[in-house]
């Protein structure tokens, strides 16, 4: 296939965390690479967009599709908005640049408009910036981890999905009036000697459904029972960090009422 028939591609990526922050969305990246292409008198033929994908992940759906199209000889050049959109891991980034080079694909970087992959100094600068991006990622992860650890020490949920039996309302954990009854029923039946399969069957016969609207399975029942220390003692864990909050007790403790607020949770 002749170069004249090949296309100019753009690759953009946002992580789950970045989707929640203003100014880091996919539309911003599309705008930046489009403006860069126009300044270079190029027209982007196709976009490859990975959303909610970590920069340290290798098996990204759209990235893999881009590489396949490059291997098929469909692509002449790839434009990325910034280095960290390609990857926040030095090894992955360097492997990708090596792959593009082996396939004869030019890589253009919007925020490095004068980058030349055949220039040793430019490559060195690129590699330094890749290392900085990787270090920034590790720093963010460490900061998030420390924040979650501190929340757990204070008896607060570390983040993520609210434990079954609770919901998040305005960043606060509240008892879910439907789920708490099911949690208590599961523990009551377990105390009577019912197996997880028998409990799941009983819940189905009672018309009780999971959060996704599907019937209960024995595996899901075991998942609830595995949180015994949370529901019965208010114990929260995040790695090796342990915290306690009596207001989280749903089973065997003081009845708090179905809709009573039980503490401040982490923002999702």
CSV table of C-alpha atoms in Angstrom, one decimal:
chain,number,residue,atom,x,y,z
A,1,UNK,CA,0.0,0.0,0.0
A,2,UNK,CA,1.4,3.4,-1.0
A,3,UNK,CA,2.0,6.1,1.6
A,4,UNK,CA,-0.4,8.4,-0.3
A,5,UNK,CA,-3.3,6.1,0.7
A,6,UNK,CA,-2.4,5.9,4.3
A,7,UNK,CA,-4.1,7.9,7.0
A,8,UNK,CA,-3.3,10.3,9.8
A,9,UNK,CA,-4.6,9.0,13.1
A,10,UNK,CA,-5.0,10.6,16.5
A,11,UNK,CA,-4.9,8.8,19.8
A,12,UNK,CA,-6.5,10.2,23.0
A,13,UNK,CA,-7.0,8.7,26.5
A,14,UNK,CA,-8.6,9.7,29.8
A,15,UNK,CA,-8.6,7.8,33.0
A,16,UNK,CA,-11.5,7.4,35.4
A,17,UNK,CA,-10.1,9.9,37.8
A,18,UNK,CA,-9.4,12.4,35.0
A,19,UNK,CA,-13.0,12.1,33.8
A,20,UNK,CA,-14.1,13.6,37.1
A,21,UNK,CA,-11.9,16.6,36.8
A,22,UNK,CA,-12.8,19.7,34.8
A,23,UNK,CA,-10.5,20.4,31.8
A,24,UNK,CA,-9.2,16.9,31.4
A,25,UNK,CA,-11.9,15.4,29.3
A,26,UNK,CA,-11.8,13.7,25.9
A,27,UNK,CA,-13.2,16.7,24.1
A,28,UNK,CA,-10.2,18.9,25.2
A,29,UNK,CA,-7.7,16.4,23.8
A,30,UNK,CA,-9.6,16.1,20.6
A,31,UNK,CA,-9.5,19.9,20.3
A,32,UNK,CA,-5.8,20.1,21.0
A,33,UNK,CA,-4.7,17.4,18.5
A,34,UNK,CA,-7.1,18.9,15.8
A,35,UNK,CA,-5.6,22.4,16.3
A,36,UNK,CA,-2.1,20.9,16.1
A,37,UNK,CA,-2.9,19.0,12.9
A,38,UNK,CA,-4.3,22.1,11.3
A,39,UNK,CA,-1.1,24.1,12.2
A,40,UNK,CA,0.9,21.3,10.6
A,41,UNK,CA,-1.3,21.4,7.5
A,42,UNK,CA,-2.5,17.9,8.2
A,43,UNK,CA,-6.0,16.4,8.3
A,44,UNK,CA,-6.9,13.7,10.9
A,45,UNK,CA,-8.7,10.8,9.2
A,46,UNK,CA,-9.6,8.8,12.3
A,47,UNK,CA,-9.6,9.1,16.1
A,48,UNK,CA,-8.8,6.3,18.5
A,49,UNK,CA,-10.3,7.1,22.0
A,50,UNK,CA,-9.8,5.2,25.2
A,51,UNK,CA,-12.0,6.4,28.0
A,52,UNK,CA,-11.6,5.4,31.7
A,53,UNK,CA,-8.3,3.7,30.9
A,54,UNK,CA,-5.2,3.8,33.1
A,55,UNK,CA,-2.0,5.1,31.5
A,56,UNK,CA,-0.2,2.1,33.0
A,57,UNK,CA,-2.5,-0.4,31.2
A,58,UNK,CA,-1.2,-2.1,28.1
A,59,UNK,CA,-4.4,-3.8,26.9
A,60,UNK,CA,-6.5,-0.8,26.0
A,61,UNK,CA,-9.1,-1.5,23.4
A,62,UNK,CA,-8.6,1.5,21.1
A,63,UNK,CA,-4.8,1.4,21.5
A,64,UNK,CA,-4.8,-2.2,20.4
A,65,UNK,CA,-7.0,-1.3,17.4
A,66,UNK,CA,-4.6,1.5,16.5
A,67,UNK,CA,-1.6,-0.9,16.6
A,68,UNK,CA,-3.5,-3.4,14.4
A,69,UNK,CA,-4.3,-0.8,11.8
A,70,UNK,CA,-0.6,0.3,11.9
A,71,UNK,CA,0.5,-3.3,11.3
A,72,UNK,CA,-2.0,-3.5,8.4
A,73,UNK,CA,-0.3,-0.5,6.8
A,74,UNK,CA,-3.3,1.8,7.1
A,75,UNK,CA,-1.6,4.5,9.1
A,76,UNK,CA,1.1,6.9,8.1
A,77,UNK,CA,1.3,9.0,11.3
A,78,UNK,CA,-0.1,9.1,14.8
A,79,UNK,CA,-0.8,12.4,16.7
A,80,UNK,CA,-1.1,12.3,20.5
A,81,UNK,CA,-2.0,15.4,22.7
A,82,UNK,CA,0.7,14.7,25.3
A,83,UNK,CA,3.2,11.9,26.1
A,84,UNK,CA,1.2,10.8,29.2
A,85,UNK,CA,-1.8,10.1,27.0
A,86,UNK,CA,0.1,7.4,25.3
A,87,UNK,CA,1.3,6.0,28.7
A,88,UNK,CA,2.4,7.0,32.2
A,89,UNK,CA,4.7,4.0,32.3
A,90,UNK,CA,8.2,4.5,30.8
A,91,UNK,CA,8.5,0.8,29.7
A,92,UNK,CA,5.2,0.8,28.0
A,93,UNK,CA,5.8,4.2,26.3
A,94,UNK,CA,9.2,3.2,25.0
A,95,UNK,CA,7.9,-0.2,23.7
A,96,UNK,CA,5.2,1.7,21.8
A,97,UNK,CA,7.6,4.2,20.3
A,98,UNK,CA,9.8,1.3,19.3
A,99,UNK,CA,6.8,-0.5,17.7
A,100,UNK,CA,5.8,2.6,15.8
A,101,UNK,CA,9.4,3.1,14.6
A,102,UNK,CA,9.6,-0.5,13.4
A,103,UNK,CA,6.4,0.0,11.4
A,104,UNK,CA,7.6,3.3,9.9
A,105,UNK,CA,4.9,5.3,11.7
A,106,UNK,CA,5.7,8.9,12.5
A,107,UNK,CA,4.6,10.0,16.0
A,108,UNK,CA,3.6,13.7,16.4
A,109,UNK,CA,3.1,15.2,19.9
A,110,UNK,CA,0.8,18.2,20.1
A,111,UNK,CA,2.5,19.8,23.2
A,112,UNK,CA,6.0,19.1,21.7
A,113,UNK,CA,5.3,20.7,18.3
A,114,UNK,CA,9.0,20.5,17.2
A,115,UNK,CA,9.6,16.9,18.3
A,116,UNK,CA,11.6,14.8,15.8
A,117,UNK,CA,11.9,11.1,16.5
A,118,UNK,CA,15.1,10.9,14.5
A,119,UNK,CA,16.8,13.5,16.6
A,120,UNK,CA,18.7,12.1,19.6
A,121,UNK,CA,18.2,15.2,21.8
A,122,UNK,CA,14.5,15.2,21.1
A,123,UNK,CA,14.3,11.5,22.0
A,124,UNK,CA,16.2,12.2,25.3
A,125,UNK,CA,13.8,15.0,26.2
A,126,UNK,CA,10.9,12.7,25.4
A,127,UNK,CA,12.3,10.0,27.7
A,128,UNK,CA,12.9,12.4,30.5
A,129,UNK,CA,9.3,13.6,30.2
A,130,UNK,CA,8.1,10.0,30.2
A,131,UNK,CA,10.0,9.4,33.5
A,132,UNK,CA,8.4,12.5,35.0
A,133,UNK,CA,4.9,11.3,33.9
A,134,UNK,CA,5.5,7.9,35.5
A,135,UNK,CA,6.7,9.5,38.8
A,136,UNK,CA,3.7,11.9,38.8
A,137,UNK,CA,1.4,8.8,38.5
A,138,UNK,CA,3.1,7.1,41.4
A,139,UNK,CA,2.8,10.2,43.5
A,140,UNK,CA,-0.9,10.5,42.8
A,141,UNK,CA,-1.4,6.8,43.7
A,142,UNK,CA,0.6,7.2,46.9
A,143,UNK,CA,-1.4,10.4,47.9
A,144,UNK,CA,-4.7,8.6,47.2
A,145,UNK,CA,-3.6,5.6,49.3
A,146,UNK,CA,-2.6,7.8,52.2
A,147,UNK,CA,-5.9,9.6,52.1
A,148,UNK,CA,-7.9,6.4,52.1
A,149,UNK,CA,-5.8,5.0,55.0
A,150,UNK,CA,-6.5,8.1,57.0
A,151,UNK,CA,-10.2,7.9,56.4
A,152,UNK,CA,-10.2,4.3,57.6
A,153,UNK,CA,-8.3,5.2,60.7
A,154,UNK,CA,-11.1,7.7,61.4
A,155,UNK,CA,-13.8,5.0,60.9
A,156,UNK,CA,-14.8,6.2,57.5
A,157,UNK,CA,-15.2,4.2,54.3
A,158,UNK,CA,-12.0,4.3,52.1
A,159,UNK,CA,-13.9,5.1,48.9
A,160,UNK,CA,-15.2,3.1,46.0
A,161,UNK,CA,-18.6,1.6,45.9
A,162,UNK,CA,-20.7,1.9,49.1
A,163,UNK,CA,-20.8,-1.5,51.0
A,164,UNK,CA,-24.0,-3.4,50.5
A,165,UNK,CA,-26.5,-2.1,53.0
A,166,UNK,CA,-25.5,1.5,52.5
A,167,UNK,CA,-25.8,4.3,49.9
A,168,UNK,CA,-23.9,7.5,49.3
A,169,UNK,CA,-25.9,10.7,49.6
A,170,UNK,CA,-24.0,14.0,49.3
A,171,UNK,CA,-20.7,12.2,50.0
A,172,UNK,CA,-22.2,10.6,53.1
A,173,UNK,CA,-23.0,7.0,53.9
A,174,UNK,CA,-26.6,6.4,54.8
A,175,UNK,CA,-28.3,3.1,55.6
A,176,UNK,CA,-30.2,1.8,52.5
A,177,UNK,CA,-33.7,1.0,53.7
A,178,UNK,CA,-34.1,-1.9,51.2
A,179,UNK,CA,-30.6,-3.4,51.4
A,180,UNK,CA,-30.3,-3.3,55.2
A,181,UNK,CA,-33.3,-5.5,55.6
A,182,UNK,CA,-31.7,-8.0,53.2
A,183,UNK,CA,-28.4,-7.9,55.0
A,184,UNK,CA,-30.2,-8.7,58.3
A,185,UNK,CA,-32.2,-11.4,56.7
A,186,UNK,CA,-29.1,-13.1,55.2
A,187,UNK,CA,-27.4,-13.1,58.7
A,188,UNK,CA,-30.6,-14.3,60.4
A,189,UNK,CA,-30.9,-17.3,58.0
A,190,UNK,CA,-27.2,-18.0,58.2
A,191,UNK,CA,-27.6,-18.1,62.0
A,192,UNK,CA,-30.4,-20.7,61.6
A,193,UNK,CA,-28.0,-22.9,59.7
A,194,UNK,CA,-29.1,-22.2,56.1
A,195,UNK,CA,-26.4,-22.6,53.4
A,196,UNK,CA,-25.6,-19.8,51.1
A,197,UNK,CA,-27.5,-21.6,48.3
A,198,UNK,CA,-30.5,-22.0,50.5
A,199,UNK,CA,-30.4,-18.3,51.5
A,200,UNK,CA,-30.2,-17.3,47.9
A,201,UNK,CA,-33.2,-19.4,47.1
A,202,UNK,CA,-35.1,-17.9,50.0
A,203,UNK,CA,-34.3,-14.4,48.9
A,204,UNK,CA,-35.5,-15.1,45.4
A,205,UNK,CA,-38.8,-16.5,46.7
A,206,UNK,CA,-39.2,-13.4,48.8
A,207,UNK,CA,-38.7,-11.2,45.7
A,208,UNK,CA,-35.4,-9.8,47.0
A,209,UNK,CA,-33.1,-8.6,44.2
A,210,UNK,CA,-29.5,-7.4,44.1
A,211,UNK,CA,-28.5,-3.9,43.2
A,212,UNK,CA,-28.4,-4.7,39.5
A,213,UNK,CA,-32.0,-6.1,39.6
A,214,UNK,CA,-30.8,-9.7,39.3
A,215,UNK,CA,-31.7,-12.6,41.6
A,216,UNK,CA,-29.3,-13.5,44.4
A,217,UNK,CA,-26.7,-16.2,43.9
A,218,UNK,CA,-24.9,-18.3,46.6
A,219,UNK,CA,-21.7,-16.4,45.7
A,220,UNK,CA,-23.3,-13.0,46.4
A,221,UNK,CA,-24.7,-14.3,49.7
A,222,UNK,CA,-21.2,-15.5,50.7
A,223,UNK,CA,-19.9,-12.0,49.8
A,224,UNK,CA,-22.3,-10.4,52.2
A,225,UNK,CA,-21.5,-12.9,54.9
A,226,UNK,CA,-17.7,-12.3,54.4
A,227,UNK,CA,-18.2,-8.8,55.7
A,228,UNK,CA,-19.3,-10.0,59.1
A,229,UNK,CA,-16.8,-7.8,60.9
A,230,UNK,CA,-18.2,-4.7,59.2
A,231,UNK,CA,-21.8,-5.5,59.8
A,232,UNK,CA,-21.4,-6.9,63.3
A,233,UNK,CA,-18.5,-4.9,64.7
A,234,UNK,CA,-18.2,-1.8,62.5
A,235,UNK,CA,-14.6,-2.8,61.5
A,236,UNK,CA,-13.3,-1.3,58.3
A,237,UNK,CA,-10.1,-2.4,56.5
A,238,UNK,CA,-7.9,-1.0,53.8
A,239,UNK,CA,-4.9,-3.1,53.4
A,240,UNK,CA,-3.2,-3.4,56.8
A,241,UNK,CA,-5.0,-0.3,58.1
A,242,UNK,CA,-8.0,-1.0,60.4
A,243,UNK,CA,-10.6,1.4,61.7
A,244,UNK,CA,-13.8,1.1,63.7
A,245,UNK,CA,-17.1,2.9,63.6
A,246,UNK,CA,-20.0,1.6,65.7
A,247,UNK,CA,-22.4,3.5,63.5
A,248,UNK,CA,-21.7,1.1,60.7
A,249,UNK,CA,-23.0,-1.9,62.7
A,250,UNK,CA,-26.1,-3.3,61.0
A,251,UNK,CA,-26.4,-6.7,62.5
A,252,UNK,CA,-26.7,-7.5,66.2
A,253,UNK,CA,-26.2,-3.9,67.4
A,254,UNK,CA,-28.5,-1.1,68.4
A,255,UNK,CA,-31.2,-0.5,65.8
A,256,UNK,CA,-30.4,2.8,64.2
A,257,UNK,CA,-33.4,3.2,62.0
A,258,UNK,CA,-33.4,2.6,58.2
A,259,UNK,CA,-32.6,6.1,57.1
A,260,UNK,CA,-30.3,7.4,59.7
A,261,UNK,CA,-27.0,8.9,58.5
A,262,UNK,CA,-24.1,6.8,59.8
A,263,UNK,CA,-21.0,8.8,58.9
A,264,UNK,CA,-19.2,10.7,56.2
A,265,UNK,CA,-17.8,8.6,53.4
A,266,UNK,CA,-15.2,9.4,50.8
A,267,UNK,CA,-16.2,11.2,47.6
A,268,UNK,CA,-16.5,8.9,44.7
